[in-house]
Amino acid sequence: MSDWWKSAVIYQVYPRSFQDTTGNGVGDLQGITKRLDHIASLGVDVVWLSPIFTSPQADMGYDISDHCDVDPLFGTLDDFDALLSRAHELGLKVIVDQVPSHTSDKHRWFEESRQSRDNPKADWYVWAEAKPDGSPPNNWLSVFGGPAWTWEPRRKQYFLHSFLSSQPQMNFHNPDVEAAILDTMKFWLDRGIDGFRLDSINYPFHDPQLRDNPPREDATDDEWVNPYNVQRHVYDKTRPETVGFLKNVRTLLDQYEGTMSVGEVGEGRGAATIMGEYTKGDDRLHMAYSFEMLGGAFTAKFFRDAIGGFFREAPDGWPCWAFSNHDVIRHVSRWEVDHRDTDALARQGIALMVSLEGTKCLYQGEELGQTETELSYDEIVDPPGLKFWPEYKGRDGCRTPMVWEENADNAGFTTGEPWLPVKPEQAHRAVDTQDGVAGSVLEHYRTVLGFYRDMPALRIGTSEFLEPGEPVLAVRRCCDEGEVLCVFNLSCNPVTLKVDGAATPLGPSCGTLTEDRLELPAHGFVWLDGKDLLVTL
């Protein structure tokens, strides 16, 4: 069907950390191809590859120096074609990261642009004059720390970078820039991919007047760890012109039947409104996600407000939900505060994910109940982690290698020295310790995703949140084929609820129903079949 993506489950692969076949300690495309059967066995629909393009790897591939080739670190275009072919044989679609807002400073476009003010690419990046005292043109800051401006002596101007100084910002007010980015997307679509994940999609446009961002009066002491957090980013990103670019992306994708797009909204506040604006109707992105669900409190109110709030603010938009990815602490470790059983949290996590209205996205290792890796300062490589340590330890803890065989060197990831260490706590959760083992997190994921496939109400049903009270989250999913009440105990203590109506537990529920009483253990959950059911504490 044309909107297949609405009920899809996406599996994110972080190529550096999935499987190394060369012994250089870094994962590669042949390694991903080797492990596609594992991904297919989960029952997911789509593989999302984090960046594989040619890059100096200053930001682990999000600093692209050639949009239309594979970095030798990962392999070749032939390796990519083989991966794509095998994935399609297994019934898996493949999407790749696209980074439209910036490039590497080693990209040929920027190398030309920085030479002078009058070359053919002079206006392809955001350049600005210094203030009379030589300081940057305004108060914009980099996400990775410090001013968002770096001086270029050849042009005697500053260039803008929202991230590293080696990631210069492209000037999307120049139509040639947009055309060039769309051409790079066409390159991969012609190769047969099934769509894109668009990185930092609210960043491409900036305010041409370069007005200062205002302060955030409600910034907390914790947010002051990085001053970027204490500005209201009204001029350096999320500009109204972005919607026009998204429409052009959709026009391109509509020329390739069955393709889709998912945009990352890099915004912690008001993200639902932006997600709705970027996905409403049928002429913009297919869906979007933000960091709202990748953080926040582990409470019924948080989930109710996040999901319910999106559909209230964007009734004709579409969300993609994830609990973990390559940028945040793994969710079982985030949620573990005051919780004792990470495996129970992992099992509840996938049950909760399939019960939420929207597309679902899983991150590699999540299906193993993988926890955040504790790293020392000398083990990390992530630029913001190095800069803001120890208050912010960076993103490496969620990026450590995938574990395949507990007792093999580096848990089967590489025969060499891994780019990030494999530690015993992570190796203990290896695939070979869980595959085929009843009750393991891995087998639970397979069971729950199979159950999801067979439940129309979960795949296409609308949502109605009930409010039985903390710590219980309850959401009714309804469609023409039936309805299901999904109930979750978000605490580490058992709870008892009263059920109003004739109910029958469904699928791999973790709870006990006796007449009108529902017993849920710590992190228990249940799907109930029945019409207009209510639950109360």
Coordinates of C-alpha atoms in Angstrom, one line a residue:
M1 CA 0.0 0.0 0.0
S2 CA 1.1 3.6 -0.6
D3 CA 1.5 4.3 3.1
W4 CA 3.3 1.1 4.1
W5 CA 5.7 3.2 6.1
K6 CA 3.1 4.1 8.7
S7 CA 3.2 0.7 10.2
A8 CA 6.8 -0.1 9.5
V9 CA 9.5 -1.0 12.0
I10 CA 12.9 0.5 11.2
Y11 CA 16.2 -1.0 12.4
Q12 CA 19.1 1.4 12.7
V13 CA 22.5 0.1 11.9
Y14 CA 25.5 2.2 13.0
P15 CA 28.0 0.8 10.4
R16 CA 31.2 1.6 12.4
S17 CA 30.0 -0.8 15.2
F18 CA 28.0 -3.5 13.5
Q19 CA 30.4 -6.1 12.1
D20 CA 34.0 -5.8 10.9
T21 CA 35.2 -8.2 8.2
T22 CA 38.7 -6.7 7.6
G23 CA 40.3 -6.7 11.1
N24 CA 40.8 -3.0 11.1
G25 CA 38.5 -2.6 14.1
V26 CA 35.8 -0.7 12.3
G27 CA 32.5 -2.2 10.9
D28 CA 31.9 -2.3 7.2
L29 CA 29.3 -2.9 4.5
Q30 CA 30.3 -6.6 4.0
G31 CA 29.9 -7.1 7.7
I32 CA 26.3 -5.6 7.6
T33 CA 25.5 -7.9 4.6
K34 CA 26.8 -10.9 6.6
R35 CA 24.5 -10.0 9.5
L36 CA 21.3 -9.1 7.5
D37 CA 19.8 -12.5 8.3
H38 CA 19.8 -11.5 12.0
I39 CA 18.1 -8.3 11.3
A40 CA 15.5 -10.0 9.1
S41 CA 14.8 -12.6 11.8
L42 CA 13.5 -9.9 14.1
G43 CA 10.6 -9.1 11.9
V44 CA 11.5 -5.6 11.0
D45 CA 10.8 -3.9 7.6
V46 CA 13.5 -1.4 7.0
V47 CA 17.3 -1.1 7.6
W48 CA 18.6 2.5 8.2
L49 CA 22.3 2.9 7.6
S50 CA 24.0 5.8 9.4
P51 CA 26.4 7.6 7.1
I52 CA 28.6 5.5 4.9
F53 CA 29.8 8.3 2.6
T54 CA 33.4 9.5 2.0
S55 CA 34.4 11.5 5.0
P56 CA 37.3 12.5 7.2
Q57 CA 35.3 11.0 10.1
A58 CA 35.7 14.0 12.3
D59 CA 32.1 13.5 13.3
M60 CA 31.9 9.8 12.5
G61 CA 30.7 10.3 9.0
Y62 CA 28.3 13.2 9.5
D63 CA 31.0 15.3 7.9
I64 CA 30.7 14.3 4.3
S65 CA 33.4 15.0 1.7
D66 CA 31.7 13.2 -1.2
H67 CA 27.9 12.5 -1.1
C68 CA 28.1 10.0 -4.0
D69 CA 30.7 7.5 -2.9
V70 CA 31.3 5.1 -0.1
D71 CA 34.2 5.8 2.4
P72 CA 36.9 3.2 1.9
L73 CA 36.7 2.6 5.6
F74 CA 33.3 0.9 4.9
G75 CA 34.0 -0.6 1.5
T76 CA 33.0 0.3 -2.0
L77 CA 29.9 1.1 -4.1
D78 CA 29.9 -2.5 -5.2
D79 CA 29.8 -3.6 -1.6
F80 CA 26.8 -1.3 -1.1
D81 CA 25.0 -2.7 -4.1
A82 CA 25.6 -6.2 -2.8
L83 CA 24.1 -5.2 0.6
L84 CA 21.1 -3.6 -1.1
S85 CA 20.5 -6.7 -3.2
R86 CA 20.7 -9.1 -0.3
A87 CA 18.4 -6.9 1.9
H88 CA 15.8 -6.8 -0.9
E89 CA 16.1 -10.6 -1.2
L90 CA 15.2 -10.9 2.5
G91 CA 12.3 -8.5 2.1
L92 CA 14.1 -5.6 3.9
K93 CA 14.0 -2.1 2.6
V94 CA 17.1 0.1 2.9
I95 CA 17.3 3.8 3.7
V96 CA 20.5 5.9 4.0
D97 CA 21.4 9.0 6.0
Q98 CA 21.4 12.2 4.1
V99 CA 23.0 15.3 5.7
P100 CA 21.7 18.3 3.9
S101 CA 22.6 21.2 6.1
H102 CA 26.4 20.9 6.1
T103 CA 29.4 19.2 4.6
S104 CA 33.0 18.5 5.6
D105 CA 35.5 21.3 5.1
K106 CA 37.3 18.8 2.9
H107 CA 34.4 18.7 0.4
R108 CA 35.4 20.0 -3.0
W109 CA 32.5 22.5 -2.8
F110 CA 33.9 24.1 0.4
E111 CA 37.5 23.9 -0.7
E112 CA 36.5 26.1 -3.7
S113 CA 34.2 28.3 -1.7
R114 CA 36.8 29.3 0.8
Q115 CA 39.3 30.4 -1.8
S116 CA 37.8 33.8 -2.6
R117 CA 34.6 35.9 -2.6
D118 CA 34.0 35.6 -6.3
N119 CA 34.5 32.0 -7.3
P120 CA 31.6 29.8 -8.7
K121 CA 31.0 28.3 -5.2
A122 CA 31.6 31.5 -3.3
D123 CA 28.0 31.7 -2.1
W124 CA 27.4 28.0 -1.5
Y125 CA 28.2 28.3 2.3
V126 CA 27.2 30.8 4.9
W127 CA 29.8 33.6 5.0
A128 CA 29.6 36.8 7.0
E129 CA 31.7 39.9 7.8
A130 CA 33.3 40.3 11.2
K131 CA 32.1 43.0 13.5
P132 CA 34.3 46.1 13.6
D133 CA 36.2 44.7 16.6
G134 CA 36.9 41.5 14.7
S135 CA 34.5 39.3 16.7
P136 CA 31.9 37.0 15.1
P137 CA 28.9 38.5 13.4
N138 CA 26.4 37.4 16.1
N139 CA 25.9 35.3 19.2
W140 CA 25.1 32.0 17.5
L141 CA 26.6 29.0 19.1
S142 CA 27.7 25.5 18.0
V143 CA 25.9 22.5 19.3
F144 CA 29.4 21.0 20.0
G145 CA 30.6 24.1 22.0
G146 CA 31.9 27.6 21.4
P147 CA 30.9 30.1 18.7
A148 CA 29.2 28.9 15.5
W149 CA 31.7 30.9 13.5
T150 CA 35.2 30.3 12.3
W151 CA 37.5 32.8 10.6
E152 CA 38.8 32.1 7.1
P153 CA 41.8 34.3 6.3
R154 CA 41.6 33.8 2.6
R155 CA 38.2 35.5 2.4
K156 CA 38.7 37.6 5.5
Q157 CA 35.2 36.4 6.6
Y158 CA 33.6 34.0 9.1
F159 CA 31.8 30.9 8.0
L160 CA 28.9 29.3 9.9
H161 CA 29.0 25.8 11.4
S162 CA 26.3 24.5 13.8
F163 CA 28.4 21.6 14.8
L164 CA 32.2 21.2 14.4
S165 CA 34.2 23.9 12.8
S166 CA 35.1 21.3 10.1
Q167 CA 31.4 21.0 9.3
P168 CA 30.6 24.3 7.4
Q169 CA 27.0 25.2 6.9
M170 CA 25.6 25.2 3.4
N171 CA 23.7 28.3 2.2
F172 CA 20.3 27.0 1.2
H173 CA 19.2 30.5 0.2
N174 CA 21.2 29.8 -2.9
P175 CA 19.0 27.6 -5.2
D176 CA 22.1 26.0 -6.6
V177 CA 22.8 24.5 -3.2
E178 CA 19.4 22.9 -2.9
A179 CA 19.7 21.6 -6.5
A180 CA 23.1 20.0 -5.8
I181 CA 21.8 18.2 -2.6
L182 CA 18.8 16.9 -4.5
D183 CA 21.1 15.6 -7.2
T184 CA 23.0 13.6 -4.6
M185 CA 19.8 12.1 -3.3
K186 CA 18.8 11.2 -6.9
F187 CA 22.2 9.3 -7.2
W188 CA 21.2 6.9 -4.4
L189 CA 17.6 6.6 -5.4
D190 CA 18.7 5.6 -8.9
R191 CA 20.9 3.0 -7.2
G192 CA 17.7 1.4 -5.7
I193 CA 17.5 2.6 -2.1
D194 CA 14.0 2.9 -0.5
G195 CA 14.4 6.4 1.0
F196 CA 16.3 8.6 3.4
R197 CA 16.7 9.5 7.0
L198 CA 17.4 13.3 6.9
D199 CA 19.8 14.5 9.5
S200 CA 19.1 17.7 11.4
I201 CA 16.4 18.6 9.0
N202 CA 15.5 21.9 10.7
Y203 CA 19.0 23.3 10.2
P204 CA 19.4 24.0 6.5
F205 CA 18.1 27.6 6.5
H206 CA 19.3 30.5 8.5
D207 CA 18.2 34.1 9.1
P208 CA 19.8 36.2 6.3
Q209 CA 19.9 39.2 8.6
L210 CA 22.0 37.2 11.1
R211 CA 20.0 38.5 14.1
D212 CA 21.1 37.4 17.6
N213 CA 19.2 34.5 19.2
P214 CA 17.4 35.6 22.3
P215 CA 18.1 33.9 25.7
R216 CA 16.0 31.2 27.2
E217 CA 14.9 32.6 30.6
D218 CA 13.9 29.2 31.9
A219 CA 17.2 27.4 31.3
T220 CA 18.2 25.1 34.1
D221 CA 21.5 24.8 35.8
D222 CA 22.1 21.4 34.2
E223 CA 21.5 22.9 30.7
W224 CA 24.2 25.5 31.4
V225 CA 26.8 22.6 30.9
N226 CA 26.5 23.6 27.2
P227 CA 25.6 27.3 26.6
Y228 CA 24.0 26.2 23.3
N229 CA 21.1 25.0 25.4
V230 CA 20.3 28.4 26.9
Q231 CA 19.5 30.2 23.7
R232 CA 16.2 30.2 21.9
H233 CA 17.2 29.1 18.4
V234 CA 14.8 31.2 16.4
Y235 CA 17.3 32.6 13.9
D236 CA 20.0 29.9 13.3
K237 CA 17.5 27.1 12.5
T238 CA 13.9 26.0 12.0
R239 CA 13.3 28.8 9.5
P240 CA 10.1 29.0 7.5
E241 CA 11.9 28.4 4.2
T242 CA 12.7 24.9 5.2
V243 CA 9.2 23.7 4.2
G244 CA 9.8 24.7 0.6
F245 CA 12.9 22.4 0.6
L246 CA 11.0 19.5 2.1
K247 CA 8.3 19.9 -0.6
N248 CA 11.1 19.6 -3.3
V249 CA 12.4 16.5 -1.5
R250 CA 8.9 14.9 -1.6
T251 CA 8.5 15.8 -5.3
L252 CA 11.8 13.9 -5.9
L253 CA 10.8 10.9 -3.8
D254 CA 7.4 10.7 -5.5
Q255 CA 9.2 9.9 -8.7
Y256 CA 10.4 6.6 -7.1
E257 CA 7.5 4.4 -6.2
G258 CA 7.4 3.1 -2.6
T259 CA 10.2 5.3 -1.2
M260 CA 9.9 7.3 2.0
S261 CA 11.6 9.9 4.1
V262 CA 12.0 10.4 7.9
G263 CA 13.4 13.7 9.2
E264 CA 15.3 14.3 12.4
V265 CA 14.1 17.4 14.1
G266 CA 17.0 18.7 16.2
E267 CA 14.9 20.5 18.8
G268 CA 14.1 19.6 22.4
R269 CA 11.2 22.1 22.9
G270 CA 8.2 22.5 20.7
A271 CA 9.3 19.6 18.6
A272 CA 5.8 18.2 18.1
T273 CA 4.8 21.4 16.3
I274 CA 7.8 21.3 14.0
M275 CA 7.3 17.6 13.3
G276 CA 3.7 18.3 12.4
E277 CA 4.6 21.2 10.2
Y278 CA 7.2 19.1 8.3
T279 CA 5.0 16.1 7.8
K280 CA 1.4 17.4 7.3
G281 CA -0.4 16.7 4.1
D282 CA 1.1 14.6 1.3
D283 CA 3.7 17.0 -0.1
R284 CA 6.3 17.1 2.7
L285 CA 8.2 14.5 4.6
H286 CA 6.5 11.2 5.2
M287 CA 7.4 11.3 8.9
A288 CA 9.7 12.9 11.4
Y289 CA 11.1 12.3 14.9
S290 CA 12.7 14.5 17.5
F291 CA 14.7 14.0 20.7
E292 CA 11.6 14.4 22.9
M293 CA 11.1 10.6 23.0
L294 CA 14.8 10.0 23.3
G295 CA 14.8 11.5 26.8
G296 CA 12.2 12.6 29.2
A297 CA 10.8 11.1 32.4
F298 CA 9.8 7.4 32.5
T299 CA 6.2 8.2 33.5
A300 CA 2.8 7.6 32.1
K301 CA 2.3 11.4 31.9
F302 CA 5.4 11.8 29.8
F303 CA 4.4 9.2 27.2
R304 CA 0.7 10.4 27.2
D305 CA 1.8 14.0 26.7
A306 CA 4.4 13.2 24.0
I307 CA 2.3 10.9 21.8
G308 CA -1.1 12.5 22.5
G309 CA 0.4 16.0 22.2
F310 CA 1.7 15.2 18.7
F311 CA -1.6 14.0 17.4
R312 CA -3.4 17.0 18.9
E313 CA -1.0 19.5 17.4
A314 CA -0.4 17.7 14.1
P315 CA -3.5 15.6 13.3
D316 CA -2.5 15.2 9.7
G317 CA 1.2 14.7 10.3
W318 CA 3.0 11.5 11.1
P319 CA 5.6 10.6 13.8
C320 CA 8.4 8.1 14.0
W321 CA 9.1 7.0 17.6
A322 CA 12.4 5.7 18.9
F323 CA 13.6 5.1 22.5
S324 CA 17.4 4.8 21.6
N325 CA 19.7 5.8 18.8
H326 CA 23.4 6.7 18.2
D327 CA 23.1 10.1 19.9
V328 CA 21.6 9.3 23.3
I329 CA 22.1 7.0 26.3
R330 CA 20.5 3.6 25.7
H331 CA 17.0 3.6 27.0
V332 CA 17.3 0.7 29.4
S333 CA 20.1 2.6 31.1
R334 CA 18.2 5.9 31.1
W335 CA 15.1 4.2 32.6
E336 CA 17.1 2.2 35.1
V337 CA 17.1 4.8 37.8
D338 CA 15.3 3.2 40.7
H339 CA 14.7 0.2 38.5
R340 CA 16.5 -3.1 39.1
D341 CA 15.8 -5.4 36.2
T342 CA 17.1 -4.1 32.8
D343 CA 15.9 -7.2 31.0
A344 CA 12.4 -6.5 32.2
L345 CA 12.7 -2.9 31.1
A346 CA 13.9 -4.1 27.7
R347 CA 10.9 -6.5 27.3
Q348 CA 8.5 -3.8 28.4
G349 CA 10.2 -1.3 26.0
I350 CA 9.4 -3.2 22.8
A351 CA 5.9 -4.0 24.1
L352 CA 5.4 -0.3 24.7
M353 CA 6.9 0.7 21.3
V354 CA 4.6 -1.5 19.2
S355 CA 1.6 -0.1 21.2
L356 CA 2.3 3.5 20.2
E357 CA 0.6 5.0 17.2
G358 CA 3.4 5.9 14.6
T359 CA 6.3 4.3 12.8
K360 CA 8.7 2.5 15.1
C361 CA 12.5 2.7 15.0
L362 CA 14.9 0.3 16.9
Y363 CA 18.6 0.8 17.4
Q364 CA 21.1 -2.0 17.0
G365 CA 21.6 -4.0 20.2
E366 CA 18.3 -2.9 21.6
E367 CA 16.9 -6.3 20.8
L368 CA 19.6 -7.7 23.2
G369 CA 18.6 -5.5 26.1
Q370 CA 21.9 -3.8 25.6
T371 CA 23.0 -1.2 28.2
E372 CA 25.1 1.9 28.0
T373 CA 28.8 1.2 28.1
E374 CA 30.8 2.9 30.8
L375 CA 33.9 4.5 29.3
S376 CA 36.8 6.3 30.8
Y377 CA 38.0 9.7 29.3
D378 CA 40.9 8.0 27.5
E379 CA 38.6 5.6 25.8
I380 CA 36.2 8.1 24.2
V381 CA 36.5 9.7 20.8
D382 CA 33.3 11.8 20.4
P383 CA 34.1 15.5 20.1
P384 CA 31.5 16.9 22.4
G385 CA 32.3 14.2 25.0
L386 CA 35.9 15.3 25.0
K387 CA 34.9 18.9 25.3
F388 CA 32.2 18.7 28.0
W389 CA 33.6 15.8 30.1
P390 CA 32.6 14.8 32.8
E391 CA 29.3 16.6 33.0
Y392 CA 28.5 15.3 29.5
K393 CA 30.3 12.1 28.5
G394 CA 29.4 12.2 24.8
R395 CA 27.8 9.6 22.6
D396 CA 30.3 6.8 22.6
G397 CA 28.6 4.8 25.3
C398 CA 25.8 3.9 23.0
R399 CA 28.0 3.4 20.0
T400 CA 30.2 0.6 21.2
P401 CA 30.3 -2.5 19.0
M402 CA 27.5 -5.0 18.5
V403 CA 28.1 -8.3 20.3
W404 CA 27.6 -11.6 18.5
E405 CA 29.6 -14.3 20.4
E406 CA 30.2 -13.8 24.1
N407 CA 33.4 -15.8 24.3
A408 CA 35.0 -14.7 21.0
D409 CA 37.6 -12.0 20.8
N410 CA 35.8 -8.6 21.0
A411 CA 32.5 -10.6 21.2
G412 CA 32.8 -11.5 17.5
F413 CA 32.8 -7.9 16.3
T414 CA 36.4 -7.8 15.0
T415 CA 39.6 -9.8 15.0
G416 CA 41.5 -6.5 15.5
E417 CA 41.5 -3.7 18.0
P418 CA 38.0 -2.3 18.0
W419 CA 37.6 1.5 17.5
L420 CA 35.6 1.5 20.8
P421 CA 36.1 -1.2 23.5
V422 CA 33.9 -4.2 23.9
K423 CA 33.4 -4.6 27.7
P424 CA 32.2 -7.8 29.6
E425 CA 28.9 -6.3 30.6
Q426 CA 28.0 -5.8 27.0
A427 CA 29.5 -9.0 25.7
H428 CA 27.4 -10.9 28.2
R429 CA 24.3 -10.0 26.2
A430 CA 25.7 -11.4 22.9
V431 CA 23.4 -12.8 20.3
D432 CA 24.7 -16.4 20.8
T433 CA 23.6 -16.3 24.4
Q434 CA 20.0 -15.4 23.6
D435 CA 19.3 -16.8 20.1
G436 CA 16.7 -19.6 20.6
V437 CA 16.7 -19.2 24.3
A438 CA 13.1 -19.0 25.6
G439 CA 12.4 -15.9 27.6
S440 CA 15.5 -14.1 26.4
V441 CA 15.2 -10.4 25.4
L442 CA 16.0 -11.3 21.8
E443 CA 13.3 -14.0 21.5
H444 CA 10.9 -11.7 23.2
Y445 CA 11.6 -9.0 20.6
R446 CA 10.9 -11.5 17.8
T447 CA 7.7 -12.7 19.5
V448 CA 6.4 -9.1 20.1
L449 CA 7.1 -8.0 16.6
G450 CA 5.4 -11.0 15.2
F451 CA 2.4 -10.2 17.4
Y452 CA 2.4 -6.6 16.2
R453 CA 2.2 -7.8 12.6
D454 CA -0.9 -9.8 13.3
M455 CA -2.8 -7.0 15.2
P456 CA -4.4 -4.5 12.9
A457 CA -5.4 -2.3 15.8
L458 CA -1.7 -1.9 16.8
R459 CA -0.6 -1.3 13.2
I460 CA -3.3 1.1 11.9
G461 CA -5.5 1.9 14.9
T462 CA -6.1 5.4 16.3
S463 CA -5.1 6.1 19.9
E464 CA -7.1 7.1 23.0
F465 CA -5.2 7.5 26.3
L466 CA -6.9 6.6 29.6
E467 CA -5.7 8.0 32.9
P468 CA -5.8 5.3 35.5
G469 CA -3.0 7.1 37.5
E470 CA 0.7 6.7 37.9
P471 CA 2.6 4.5 37.3
V472 CA 0.2 2.9 34.8
L473 CA 0.1 3.9 31.2
A474 CA -3.0 2.8 29.3
V475 CA -3.9 3.4 25.6
R476 CA -6.7 2.1 23.6
R477 CA -5.9 1.4 19.9
C478 CA -9.0 1.1 17.6
C479 CA -9.6 0.3 14.0
D480 CA -12.4 -1.3 11.9
E481 CA -11.0 -4.7 12.6
G482 CA -11.2 -4.3 16.4
E483 CA -9.7 -2.6 19.4
V484 CA -7.0 -3.4 21.9
L485 CA -6.3 -1.9 25.3
C486 CA -2.6 -1.7 26.1
V487 CA -1.7 -1.4 29.7
F488 CA 1.8 -0.9 31.2
N489 CA 3.2 -0.8 34.8
L490 CA 6.1 1.7 34.5
S491 CA 7.3 0.9 38.1
C492 CA 9.5 -1.7 39.7
N493 CA 6.7 -2.6 42.1
P494 CA 3.6 -4.8 41.2
V495 CA 0.3 -3.1 40.8
T496 CA -3.3 -4.3 40.8
L497 CA -6.0 -2.7 38.6
K498 CA -9.7 -3.1 38.3
V499 CA -10.9 -3.9 34.8
D500 CA -14.4 -2.7 33.8
G501 CA -15.7 -4.9 31.0
A502 CA -15.2 -8.4 29.6
A503 CA -11.5 -8.7 28.7
T504 CA -9.2 -11.4 27.4
P505 CA -5.4 -11.1 27.5
L506 CA -3.7 -11.3 24.1
G507 CA -0.3 -12.4 22.8
P508 CA 2.8 -12.3 24.9
S509 CA 1.2 -10.4 27.8
C510 CA 3.0 -10.2 31.1
G511 CA 0.2 -10.0 33.7
T512 CA -2.6 -12.0 35.3
L513 CA -6.3 -11.3 34.7
T514 CA -8.7 -12.8 37.2
E515 CA -12.3 -11.8 36.6
D516 CA -12.1 -8.1 37.0
R517 CA -8.7 -7.8 38.6
L518 CA -5.5 -7.3 36.6
E519 CA -2.2 -8.0 38.3
L520 CA 0.9 -6.5 36.7
P521 CA 4.3 -7.4 38.0
A522 CA 7.2 -4.9 38.0
H523 CA 7.4 -3.6 34.4
G524 CA 4.5 -5.8 33.5
F525 CA 2.3 -5.2 30.5
V526 CA -0.8 -6.6 28.9
W527 CA -2.8 -6.3 25.7
L528 CA -6.5 -6.8 26.4
D529 CA -9.2 -7.7 23.9
G530 CA -12.6 -6.3 24.7
K531 CA -14.9 -3.4 23.8
D532 CA -14.7 -0.1 25.6
L533 CA -12.6 -1.5 28.4
L534 CA -11.5 0.7 31.3
V535 CA -8.8 0.2 34.0
T536 CA -8.4 1.9 37.3
L537 CA -6.1 1.6 40.2

